[in-house]
PDB file of C-alpha atoms in Angstrom:
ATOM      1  CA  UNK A  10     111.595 -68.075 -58.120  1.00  0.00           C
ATOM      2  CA  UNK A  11     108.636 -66.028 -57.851  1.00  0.00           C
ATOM      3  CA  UNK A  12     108.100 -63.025 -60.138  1.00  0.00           C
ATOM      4  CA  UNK A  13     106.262 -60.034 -58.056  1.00  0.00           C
ATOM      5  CA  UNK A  14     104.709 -56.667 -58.123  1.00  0.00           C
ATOM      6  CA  UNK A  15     103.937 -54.212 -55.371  1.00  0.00           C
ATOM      7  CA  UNK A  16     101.967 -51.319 -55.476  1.00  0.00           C
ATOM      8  CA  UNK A  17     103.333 -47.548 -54.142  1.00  0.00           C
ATOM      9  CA  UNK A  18     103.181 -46.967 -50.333  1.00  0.00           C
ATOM     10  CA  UNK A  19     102.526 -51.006 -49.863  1.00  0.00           C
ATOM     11  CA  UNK A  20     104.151 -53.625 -47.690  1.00  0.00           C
ATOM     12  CA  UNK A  21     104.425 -57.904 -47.301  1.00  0.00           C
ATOM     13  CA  UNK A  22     103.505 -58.430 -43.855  1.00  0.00           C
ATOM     14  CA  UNK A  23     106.469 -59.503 -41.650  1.00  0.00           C
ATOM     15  CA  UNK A  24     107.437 -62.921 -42.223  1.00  0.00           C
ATOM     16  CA  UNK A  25     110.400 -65.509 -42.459  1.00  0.00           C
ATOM     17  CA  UNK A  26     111.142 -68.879 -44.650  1.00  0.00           C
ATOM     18  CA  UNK A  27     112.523 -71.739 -44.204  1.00  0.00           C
ATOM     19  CA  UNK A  28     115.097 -71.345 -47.251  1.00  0.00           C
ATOM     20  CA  UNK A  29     117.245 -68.320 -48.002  1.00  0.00           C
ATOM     21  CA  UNK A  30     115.725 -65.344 -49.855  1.00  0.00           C
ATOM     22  CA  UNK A  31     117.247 -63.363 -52.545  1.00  0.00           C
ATOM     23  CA  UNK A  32     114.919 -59.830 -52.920  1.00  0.00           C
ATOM     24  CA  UNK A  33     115.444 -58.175 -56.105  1.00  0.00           C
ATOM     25  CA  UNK A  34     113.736 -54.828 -58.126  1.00  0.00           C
ATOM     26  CA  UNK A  35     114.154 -55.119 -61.762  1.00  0.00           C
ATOM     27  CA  UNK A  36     112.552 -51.670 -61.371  1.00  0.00           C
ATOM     28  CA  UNK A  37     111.660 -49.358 -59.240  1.00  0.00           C
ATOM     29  CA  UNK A  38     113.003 -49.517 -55.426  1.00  0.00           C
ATOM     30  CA  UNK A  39     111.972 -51.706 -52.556  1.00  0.00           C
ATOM     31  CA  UNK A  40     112.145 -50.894 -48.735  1.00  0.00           C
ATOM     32  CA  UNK A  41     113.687 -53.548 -46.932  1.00  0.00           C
ATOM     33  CA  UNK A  42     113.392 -54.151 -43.219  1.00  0.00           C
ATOM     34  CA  UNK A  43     114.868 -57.244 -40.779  1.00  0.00           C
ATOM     35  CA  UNK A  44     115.501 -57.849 -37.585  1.00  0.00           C
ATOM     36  CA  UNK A  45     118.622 -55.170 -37.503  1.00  0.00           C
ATOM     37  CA  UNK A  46     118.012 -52.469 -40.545  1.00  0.00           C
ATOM     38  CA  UNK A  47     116.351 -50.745 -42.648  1.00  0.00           C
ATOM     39  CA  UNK A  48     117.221 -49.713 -46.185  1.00  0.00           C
ATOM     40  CA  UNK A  49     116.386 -49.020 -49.609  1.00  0.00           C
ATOM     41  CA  UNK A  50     117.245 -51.151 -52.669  1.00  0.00           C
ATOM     42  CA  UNK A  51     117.666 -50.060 -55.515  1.00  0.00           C
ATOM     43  CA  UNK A  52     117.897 -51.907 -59.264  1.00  0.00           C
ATOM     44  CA  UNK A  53     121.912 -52.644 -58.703  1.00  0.00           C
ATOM     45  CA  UNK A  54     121.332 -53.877 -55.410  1.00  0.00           C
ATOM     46  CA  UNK A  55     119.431 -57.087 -53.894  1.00  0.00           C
ATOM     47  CA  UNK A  56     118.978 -58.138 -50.666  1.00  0.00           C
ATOM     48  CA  UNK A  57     119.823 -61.729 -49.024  1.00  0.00           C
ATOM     49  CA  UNK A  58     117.610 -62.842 -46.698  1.00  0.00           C
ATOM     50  CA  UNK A  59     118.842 -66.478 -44.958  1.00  0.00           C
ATOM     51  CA  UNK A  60     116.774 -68.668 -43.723  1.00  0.00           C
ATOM     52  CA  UNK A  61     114.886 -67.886 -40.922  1.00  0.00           C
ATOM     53  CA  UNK A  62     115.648 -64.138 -40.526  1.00  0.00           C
ATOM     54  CA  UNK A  63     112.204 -62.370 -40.364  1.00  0.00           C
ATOM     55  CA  UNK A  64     112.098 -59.593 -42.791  1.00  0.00           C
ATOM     56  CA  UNK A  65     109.472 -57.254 -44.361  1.00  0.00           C
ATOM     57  CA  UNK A  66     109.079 -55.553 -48.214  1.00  0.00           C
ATOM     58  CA  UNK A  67     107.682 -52.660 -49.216  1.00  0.00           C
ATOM     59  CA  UNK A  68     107.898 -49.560 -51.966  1.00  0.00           C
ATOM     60  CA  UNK A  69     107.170 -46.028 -51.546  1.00  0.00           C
ATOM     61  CA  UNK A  70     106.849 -45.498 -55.135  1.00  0.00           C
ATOM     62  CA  UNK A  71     105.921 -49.282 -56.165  1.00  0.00           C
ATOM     63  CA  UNK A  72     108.499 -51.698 -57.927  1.00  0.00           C
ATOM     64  CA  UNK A  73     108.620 -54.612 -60.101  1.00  0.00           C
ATOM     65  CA  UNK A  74     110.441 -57.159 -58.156  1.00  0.00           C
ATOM     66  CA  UNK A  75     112.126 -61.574 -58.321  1.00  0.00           C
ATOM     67  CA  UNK A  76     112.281 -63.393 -55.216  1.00  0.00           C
ATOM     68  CA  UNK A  77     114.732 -66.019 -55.497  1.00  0.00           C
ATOM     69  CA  UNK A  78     114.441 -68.903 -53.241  1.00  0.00           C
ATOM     70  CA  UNK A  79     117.249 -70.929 -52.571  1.00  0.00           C
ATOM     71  CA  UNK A  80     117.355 -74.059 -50.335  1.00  0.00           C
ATOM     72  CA  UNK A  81     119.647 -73.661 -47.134  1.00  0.00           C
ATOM     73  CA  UNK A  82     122.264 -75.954 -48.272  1.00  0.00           C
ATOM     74  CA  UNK A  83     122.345 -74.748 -51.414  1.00  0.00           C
ATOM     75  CA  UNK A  84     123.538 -71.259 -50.086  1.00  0.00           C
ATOM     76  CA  UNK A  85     125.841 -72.330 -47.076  1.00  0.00           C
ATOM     77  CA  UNK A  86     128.843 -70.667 -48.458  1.00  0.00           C
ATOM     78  CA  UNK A  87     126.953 -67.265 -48.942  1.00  0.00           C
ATOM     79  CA  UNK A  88     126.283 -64.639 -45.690  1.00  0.00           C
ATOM     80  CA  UNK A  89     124.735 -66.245 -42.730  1.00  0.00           C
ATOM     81  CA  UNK A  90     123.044 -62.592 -41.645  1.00  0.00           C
ATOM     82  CA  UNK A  91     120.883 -60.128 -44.181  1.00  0.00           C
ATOM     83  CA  UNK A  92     122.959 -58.729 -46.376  1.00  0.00           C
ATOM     84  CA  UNK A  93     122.816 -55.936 -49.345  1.00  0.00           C
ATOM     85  CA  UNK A  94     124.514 -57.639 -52.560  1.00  0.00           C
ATOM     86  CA  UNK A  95     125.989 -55.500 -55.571  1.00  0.00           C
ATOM     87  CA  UNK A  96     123.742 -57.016 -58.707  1.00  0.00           C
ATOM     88  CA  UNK A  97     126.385 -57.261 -61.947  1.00  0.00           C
ATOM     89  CA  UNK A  98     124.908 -57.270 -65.396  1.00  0.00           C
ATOM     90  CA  UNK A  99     125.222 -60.917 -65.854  1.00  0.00           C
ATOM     91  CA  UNK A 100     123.499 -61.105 -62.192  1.00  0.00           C
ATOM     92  CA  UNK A 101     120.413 -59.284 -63.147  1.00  0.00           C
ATOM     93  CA  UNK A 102     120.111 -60.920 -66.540  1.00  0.00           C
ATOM     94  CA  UNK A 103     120.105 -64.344 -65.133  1.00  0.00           C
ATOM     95  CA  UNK A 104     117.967 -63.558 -62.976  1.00  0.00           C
ATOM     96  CA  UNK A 105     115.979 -62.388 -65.280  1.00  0.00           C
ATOM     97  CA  UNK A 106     115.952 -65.646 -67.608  1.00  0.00           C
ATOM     98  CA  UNK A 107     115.352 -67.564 -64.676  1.00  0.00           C
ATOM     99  CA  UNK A 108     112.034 -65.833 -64.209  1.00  0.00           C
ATOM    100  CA  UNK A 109     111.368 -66.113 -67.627  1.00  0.00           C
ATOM    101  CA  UNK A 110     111.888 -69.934 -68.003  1.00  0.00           C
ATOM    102  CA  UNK A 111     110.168 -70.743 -64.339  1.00  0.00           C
ATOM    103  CA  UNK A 112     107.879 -73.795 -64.876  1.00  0.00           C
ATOM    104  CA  UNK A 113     109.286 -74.925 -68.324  1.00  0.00           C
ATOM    105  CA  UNK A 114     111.165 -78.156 -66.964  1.00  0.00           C
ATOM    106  CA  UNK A 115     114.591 -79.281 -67.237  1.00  0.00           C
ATOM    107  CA  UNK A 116     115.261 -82.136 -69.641  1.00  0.00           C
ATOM    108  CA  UNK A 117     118.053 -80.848 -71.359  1.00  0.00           C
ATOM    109  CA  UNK A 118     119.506 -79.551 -68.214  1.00  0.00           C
ATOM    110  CA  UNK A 119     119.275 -75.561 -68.997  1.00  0.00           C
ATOM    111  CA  UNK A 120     117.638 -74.542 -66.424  1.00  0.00           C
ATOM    112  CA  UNK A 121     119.830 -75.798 -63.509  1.00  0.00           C
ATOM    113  CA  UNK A 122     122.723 -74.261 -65.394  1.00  0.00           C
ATOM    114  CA  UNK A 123     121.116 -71.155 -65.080  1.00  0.00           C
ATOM    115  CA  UNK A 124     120.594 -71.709 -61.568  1.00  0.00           C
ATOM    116  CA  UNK A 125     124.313 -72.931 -61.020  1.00  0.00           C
ATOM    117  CA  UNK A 126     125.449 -69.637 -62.923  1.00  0.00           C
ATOM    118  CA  UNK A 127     123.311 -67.542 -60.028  1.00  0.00           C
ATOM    119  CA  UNK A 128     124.804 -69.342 -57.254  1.00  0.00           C
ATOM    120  CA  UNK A 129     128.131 -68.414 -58.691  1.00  0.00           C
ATOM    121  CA  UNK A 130     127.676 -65.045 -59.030  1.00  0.00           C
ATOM    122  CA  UNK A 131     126.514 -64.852 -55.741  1.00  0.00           C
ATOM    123  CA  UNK A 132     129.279 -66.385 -54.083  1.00  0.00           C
ATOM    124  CA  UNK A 133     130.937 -63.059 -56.394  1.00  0.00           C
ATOM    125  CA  UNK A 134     128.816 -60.406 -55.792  1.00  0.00           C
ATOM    126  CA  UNK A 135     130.588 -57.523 -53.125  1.00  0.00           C
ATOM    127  CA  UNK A 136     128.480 -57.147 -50.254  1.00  0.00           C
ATOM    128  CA  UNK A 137     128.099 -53.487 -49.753  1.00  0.00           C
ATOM    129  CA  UNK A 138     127.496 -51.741 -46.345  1.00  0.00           C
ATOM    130  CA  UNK A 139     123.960 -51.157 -46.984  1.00  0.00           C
ATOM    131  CA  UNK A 140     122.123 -49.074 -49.201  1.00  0.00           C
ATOM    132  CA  UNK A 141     120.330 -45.675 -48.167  1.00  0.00           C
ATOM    133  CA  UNK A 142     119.611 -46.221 -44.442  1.00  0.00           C
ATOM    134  CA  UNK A 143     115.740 -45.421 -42.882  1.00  0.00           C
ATOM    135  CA  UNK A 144     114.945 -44.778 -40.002  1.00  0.00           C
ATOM    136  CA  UNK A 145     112.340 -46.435 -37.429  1.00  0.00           C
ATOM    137  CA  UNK A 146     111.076 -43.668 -35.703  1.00  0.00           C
ATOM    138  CA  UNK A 147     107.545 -43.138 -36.839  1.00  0.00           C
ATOM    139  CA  UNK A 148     108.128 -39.086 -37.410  1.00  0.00           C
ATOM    140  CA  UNK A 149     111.536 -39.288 -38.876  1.00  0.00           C
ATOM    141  CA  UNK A 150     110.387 -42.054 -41.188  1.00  0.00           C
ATOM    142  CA  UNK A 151     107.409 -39.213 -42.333  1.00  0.00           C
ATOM    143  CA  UNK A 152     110.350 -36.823 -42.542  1.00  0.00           C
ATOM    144  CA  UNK A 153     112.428 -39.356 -45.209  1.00  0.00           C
ATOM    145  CA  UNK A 154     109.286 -40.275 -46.900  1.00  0.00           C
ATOM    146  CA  UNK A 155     108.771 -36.763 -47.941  1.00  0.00           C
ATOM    147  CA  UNK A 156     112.455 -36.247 -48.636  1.00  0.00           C
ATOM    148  CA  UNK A 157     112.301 -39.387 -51.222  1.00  0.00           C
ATOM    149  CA  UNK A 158     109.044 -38.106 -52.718  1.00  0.00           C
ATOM    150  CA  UNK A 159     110.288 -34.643 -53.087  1.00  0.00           C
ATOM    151  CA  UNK A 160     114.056 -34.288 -53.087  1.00  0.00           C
ATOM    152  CA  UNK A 161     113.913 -30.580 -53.901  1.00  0.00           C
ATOM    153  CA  UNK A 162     112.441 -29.639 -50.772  1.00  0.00           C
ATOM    154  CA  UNK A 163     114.503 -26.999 -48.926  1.00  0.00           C
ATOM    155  CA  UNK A 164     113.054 -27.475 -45.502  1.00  0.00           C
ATOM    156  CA  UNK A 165     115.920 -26.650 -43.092  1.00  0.00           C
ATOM    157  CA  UNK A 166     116.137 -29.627 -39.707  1.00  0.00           C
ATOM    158  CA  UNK A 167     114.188 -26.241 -37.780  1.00  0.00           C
ATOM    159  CA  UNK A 168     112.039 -26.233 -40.325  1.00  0.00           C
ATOM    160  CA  UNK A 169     111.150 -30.353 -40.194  1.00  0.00           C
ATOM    161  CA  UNK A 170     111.022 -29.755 -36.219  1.00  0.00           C
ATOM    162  CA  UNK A 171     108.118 -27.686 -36.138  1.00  0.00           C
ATOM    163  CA  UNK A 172     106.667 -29.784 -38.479  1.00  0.00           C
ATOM    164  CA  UNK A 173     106.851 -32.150 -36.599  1.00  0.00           C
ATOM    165  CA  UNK A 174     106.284 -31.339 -33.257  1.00  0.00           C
ATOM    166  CA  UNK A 175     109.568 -31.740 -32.345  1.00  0.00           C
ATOM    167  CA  UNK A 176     112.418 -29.302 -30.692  1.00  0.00           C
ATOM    168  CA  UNK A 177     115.228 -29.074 -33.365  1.00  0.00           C
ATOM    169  CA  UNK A 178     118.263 -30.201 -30.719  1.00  0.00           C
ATOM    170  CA  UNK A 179     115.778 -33.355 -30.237  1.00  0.00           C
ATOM    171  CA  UNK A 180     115.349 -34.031 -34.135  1.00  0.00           C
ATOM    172  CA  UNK A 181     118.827 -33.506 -35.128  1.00  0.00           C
ATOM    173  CA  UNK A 182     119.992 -35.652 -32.043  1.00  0.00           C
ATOM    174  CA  UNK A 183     116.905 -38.716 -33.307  1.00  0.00           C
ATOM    175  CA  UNK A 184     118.292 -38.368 -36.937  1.00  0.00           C
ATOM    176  CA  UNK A 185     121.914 -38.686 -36.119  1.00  0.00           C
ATOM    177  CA  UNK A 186     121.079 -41.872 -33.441  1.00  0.00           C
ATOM    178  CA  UNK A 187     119.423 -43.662 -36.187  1.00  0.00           C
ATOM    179  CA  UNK A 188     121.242 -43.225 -39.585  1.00  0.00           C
ATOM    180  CA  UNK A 189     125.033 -42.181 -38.376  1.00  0.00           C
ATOM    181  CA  UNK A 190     124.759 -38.743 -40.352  1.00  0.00           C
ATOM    182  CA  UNK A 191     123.491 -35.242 -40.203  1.00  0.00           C
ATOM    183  CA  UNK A 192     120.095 -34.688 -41.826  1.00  0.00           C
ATOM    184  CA  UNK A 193     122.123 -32.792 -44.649  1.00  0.00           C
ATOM    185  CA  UNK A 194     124.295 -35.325 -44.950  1.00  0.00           C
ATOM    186  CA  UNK A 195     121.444 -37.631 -45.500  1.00  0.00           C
ATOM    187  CA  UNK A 196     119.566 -35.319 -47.677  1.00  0.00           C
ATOM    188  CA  UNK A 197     122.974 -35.230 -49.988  1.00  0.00           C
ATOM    189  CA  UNK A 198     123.464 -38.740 -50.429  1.00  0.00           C
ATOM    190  CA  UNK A 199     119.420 -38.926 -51.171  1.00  0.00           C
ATOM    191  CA  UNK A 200     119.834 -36.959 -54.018  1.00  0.00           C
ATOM    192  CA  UNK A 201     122.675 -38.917 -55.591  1.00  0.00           C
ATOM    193  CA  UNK A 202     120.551 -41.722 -54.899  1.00  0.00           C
ATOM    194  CA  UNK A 203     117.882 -40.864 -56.561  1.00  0.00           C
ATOM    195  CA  UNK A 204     120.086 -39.076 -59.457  1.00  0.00           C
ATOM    196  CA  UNK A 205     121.362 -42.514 -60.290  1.00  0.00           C
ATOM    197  CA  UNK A 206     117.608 -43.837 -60.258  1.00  0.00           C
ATOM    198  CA  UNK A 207     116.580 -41.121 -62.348  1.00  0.00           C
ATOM    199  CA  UNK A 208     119.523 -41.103 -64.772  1.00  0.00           C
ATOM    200  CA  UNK A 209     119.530 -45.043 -65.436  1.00  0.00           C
ATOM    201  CA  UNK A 210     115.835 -45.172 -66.013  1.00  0.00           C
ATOM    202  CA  UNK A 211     116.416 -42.270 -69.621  1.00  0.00           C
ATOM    203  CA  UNK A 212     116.408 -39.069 -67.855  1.00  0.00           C
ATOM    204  CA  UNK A 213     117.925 -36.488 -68.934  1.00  0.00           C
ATOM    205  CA  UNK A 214     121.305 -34.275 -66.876  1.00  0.00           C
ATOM    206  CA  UNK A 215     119.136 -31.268 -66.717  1.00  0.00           C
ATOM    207  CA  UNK A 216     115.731 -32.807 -65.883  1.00  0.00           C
ATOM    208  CA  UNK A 217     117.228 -34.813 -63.520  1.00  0.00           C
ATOM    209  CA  UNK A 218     119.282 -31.614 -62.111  1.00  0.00           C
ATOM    210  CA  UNK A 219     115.834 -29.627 -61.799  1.00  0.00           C
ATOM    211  CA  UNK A 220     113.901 -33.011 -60.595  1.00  0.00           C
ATOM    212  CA  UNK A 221     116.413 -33.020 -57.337  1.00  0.00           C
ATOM    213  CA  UNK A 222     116.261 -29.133 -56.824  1.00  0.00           C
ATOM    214  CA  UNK A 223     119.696 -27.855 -58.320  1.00  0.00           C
ATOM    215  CA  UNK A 224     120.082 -24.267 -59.405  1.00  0.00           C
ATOM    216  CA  UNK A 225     121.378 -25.343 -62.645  1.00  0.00           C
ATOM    217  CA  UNK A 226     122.828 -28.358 -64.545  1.00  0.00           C
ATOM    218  CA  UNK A 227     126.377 -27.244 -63.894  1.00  0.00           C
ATOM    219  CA  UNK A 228     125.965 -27.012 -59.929  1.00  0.00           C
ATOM    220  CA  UNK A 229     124.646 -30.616 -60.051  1.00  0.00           C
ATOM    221  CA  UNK A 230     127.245 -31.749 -62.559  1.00  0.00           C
ATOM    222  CA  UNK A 231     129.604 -30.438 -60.233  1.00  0.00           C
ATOM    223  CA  UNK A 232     127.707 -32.373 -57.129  1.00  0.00           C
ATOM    224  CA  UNK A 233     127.464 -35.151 -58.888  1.00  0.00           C
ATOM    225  CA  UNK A 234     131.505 -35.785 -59.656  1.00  0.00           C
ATOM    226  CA  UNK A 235     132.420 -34.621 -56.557  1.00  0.00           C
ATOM    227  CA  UNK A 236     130.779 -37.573 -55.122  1.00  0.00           C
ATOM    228  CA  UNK A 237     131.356 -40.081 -57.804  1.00  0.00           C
ATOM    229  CA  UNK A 238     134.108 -38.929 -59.859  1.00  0.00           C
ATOM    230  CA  UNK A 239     132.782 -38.868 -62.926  1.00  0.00           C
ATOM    231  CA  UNK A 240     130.014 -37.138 -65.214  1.00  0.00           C
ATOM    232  CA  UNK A 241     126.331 -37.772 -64.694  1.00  0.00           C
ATOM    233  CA  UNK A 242     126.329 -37.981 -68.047  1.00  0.00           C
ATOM    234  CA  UNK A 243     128.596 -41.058 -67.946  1.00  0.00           C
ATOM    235  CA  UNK A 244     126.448 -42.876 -65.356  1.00  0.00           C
ATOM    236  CA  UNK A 245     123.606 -42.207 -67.391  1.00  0.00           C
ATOM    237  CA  UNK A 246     125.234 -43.716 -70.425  1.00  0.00           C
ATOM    238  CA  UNK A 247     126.261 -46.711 -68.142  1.00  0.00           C
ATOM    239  CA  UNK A 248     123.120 -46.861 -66.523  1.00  0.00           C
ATOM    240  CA  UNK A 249     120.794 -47.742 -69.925  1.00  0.00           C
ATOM    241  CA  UNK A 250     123.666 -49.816 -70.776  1.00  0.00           C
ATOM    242  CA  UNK A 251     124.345 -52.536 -68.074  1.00  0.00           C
ATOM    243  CA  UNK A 252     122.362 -51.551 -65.100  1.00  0.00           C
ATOM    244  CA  UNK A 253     122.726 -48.503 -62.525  1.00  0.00           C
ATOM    245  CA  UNK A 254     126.040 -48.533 -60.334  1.00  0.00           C
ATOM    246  CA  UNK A 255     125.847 -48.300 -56.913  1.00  0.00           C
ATOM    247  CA  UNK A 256     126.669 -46.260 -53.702  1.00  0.00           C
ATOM    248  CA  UNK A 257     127.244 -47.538 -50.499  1.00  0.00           C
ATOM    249  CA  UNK A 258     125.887 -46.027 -47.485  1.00  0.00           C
ATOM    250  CA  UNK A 259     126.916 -46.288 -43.693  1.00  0.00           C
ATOM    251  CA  UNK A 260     124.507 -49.104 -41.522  1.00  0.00           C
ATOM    252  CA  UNK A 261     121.869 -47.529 -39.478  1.00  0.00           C
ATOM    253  CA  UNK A 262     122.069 -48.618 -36.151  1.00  0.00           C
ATOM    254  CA  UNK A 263     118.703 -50.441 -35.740  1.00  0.00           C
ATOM    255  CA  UNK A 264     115.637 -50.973 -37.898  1.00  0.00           C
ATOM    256  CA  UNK A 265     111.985 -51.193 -39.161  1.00  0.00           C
ATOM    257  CA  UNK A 266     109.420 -48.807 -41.462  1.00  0.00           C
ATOM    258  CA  UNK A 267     106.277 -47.887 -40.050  1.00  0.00           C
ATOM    259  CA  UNK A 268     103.817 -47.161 -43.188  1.00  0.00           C
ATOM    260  CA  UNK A 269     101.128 -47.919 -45.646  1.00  0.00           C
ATOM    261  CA  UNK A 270      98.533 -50.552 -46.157  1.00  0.00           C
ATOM    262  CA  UNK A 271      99.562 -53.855 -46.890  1.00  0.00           C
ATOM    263  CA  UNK A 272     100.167 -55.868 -49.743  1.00  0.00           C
ATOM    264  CA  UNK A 273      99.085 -60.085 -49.698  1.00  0.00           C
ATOM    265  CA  UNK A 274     102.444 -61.849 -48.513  1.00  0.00           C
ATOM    266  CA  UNK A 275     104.948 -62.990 -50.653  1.00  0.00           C
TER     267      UNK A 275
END
């Protein structure tokens, strides 16, 4: 178990282990890449990592963050290939105490029963179809990056084409090769993303509504439920209660994130 940090706009140099990896943000987000994605993590979410399977971390915003090592037999009943894990509220507080008691010993035996009680929960947890996708070109990456910074921005795809240097048939045909969805589409599912980030971590339905560019409460009340079915205000009840809930995304077809300097490796 390693407890971590990682600065905004920061990355662990590529690298792989010789024991499985679990990657979790007890806040904030993390960008993970591997050998065949790219996705973002949030604080319901963790990433497995098995042995061997080279794999970089990063944050655009910075995170707080447990790596979880766990020794190859140990794990031989959980997903041979890199997976994105649904974290329960009895996942993330053990994990949590397991950080917290790192280094104490074991003579009365807690500790491996906290460790047993992971391992369970694991072998529980849903593996979801990834979380928001990223893509690996260099320019559409910028594009995202801006997006995730900025959700309200009302750039149209013609719009992000000229920005970019880039004819619009040629950006919206890039987007759709890499993440499996329109840039709108993207852009929608962005915002409820980052709605559930901002609504677990105490903000309010209307600050949230005006952080992500709505018109009004009500049209992003309205957004919200049509995706989720249920209130905002629900999630954000559930959210500073047991954790935020999570979203599944559709897997982009191929991976890596091209940014930032470069944190020390974990």
């Amino acid at each position: 178990m390693r407890a971590q940090s990682i600065p905004p706009r920061h990355h662990f140099l590529e690298h792989a282990h010789d024991w499985h990896q679990l990657v979790y943000a007890i806040d904030g987000v993390l960008t993970v890449s591997t050998v065949g994605q790219t996705f973002i993590t949030s604080p319901d979410q963790a990433a497995w990592l098995p042995t061997g399977v080279p794999h970089r971390v990063g944050s655009l915003l910075g995170a707080e963050f447990r790596s979880l090592w766990i020794a190859t037999e140990a794990g031989s009943s959980l997903p041979r290939a890199p997976t994105v894990l649904a974290v329960s509220p009895l996942l993330k507080a053990l994990i949590v105490e397991a950080a917290a008691i790192e280094g104490q010993g074991d003579a009365d035996g807690y500790g491996s029963r906290v460790v047993a009680l992971i391992l369970d929960q694991l072998r529980r947890a849903a593996a979801l179809p990834t979380a928001l996708p990223w893509p690996r070109d260099s320019r559409l990456a910028a594009l995202c990056e801006a997006l995730y910074l900025d959700p309200a921005d009302e750039r149209s795809a013609a719009d992000w084409a000229r920005e970019l240097g880039l004819s619009s048939r040629t950006l919206t045909r890039r987007f759709e090769a890499e993440i499996g969805a329109p840039l709108r589409s993207w852009k929608r599912r962005l915002r409820l993303f980052r709605a559930i980030e901002l609504l677990s971590g105490g903000m309010s339905v209307t600050q949230t509504a005006m952080e992500l560019g709505y018109g009004s409460a009500s049209a992003f009340i309205f957004a919200f439920k049509a995706e989720m079915g249920a209130s905002p205000h629900a999630h954000g009840r559930q959210g500073n209660r047991r954790g935020k809930p999570t979203i599944d995304f559709p897997v982009p077809p191929a991976p890596a994130i091209a940014h930032t300097p470069r944190a020390p490796e974990s």
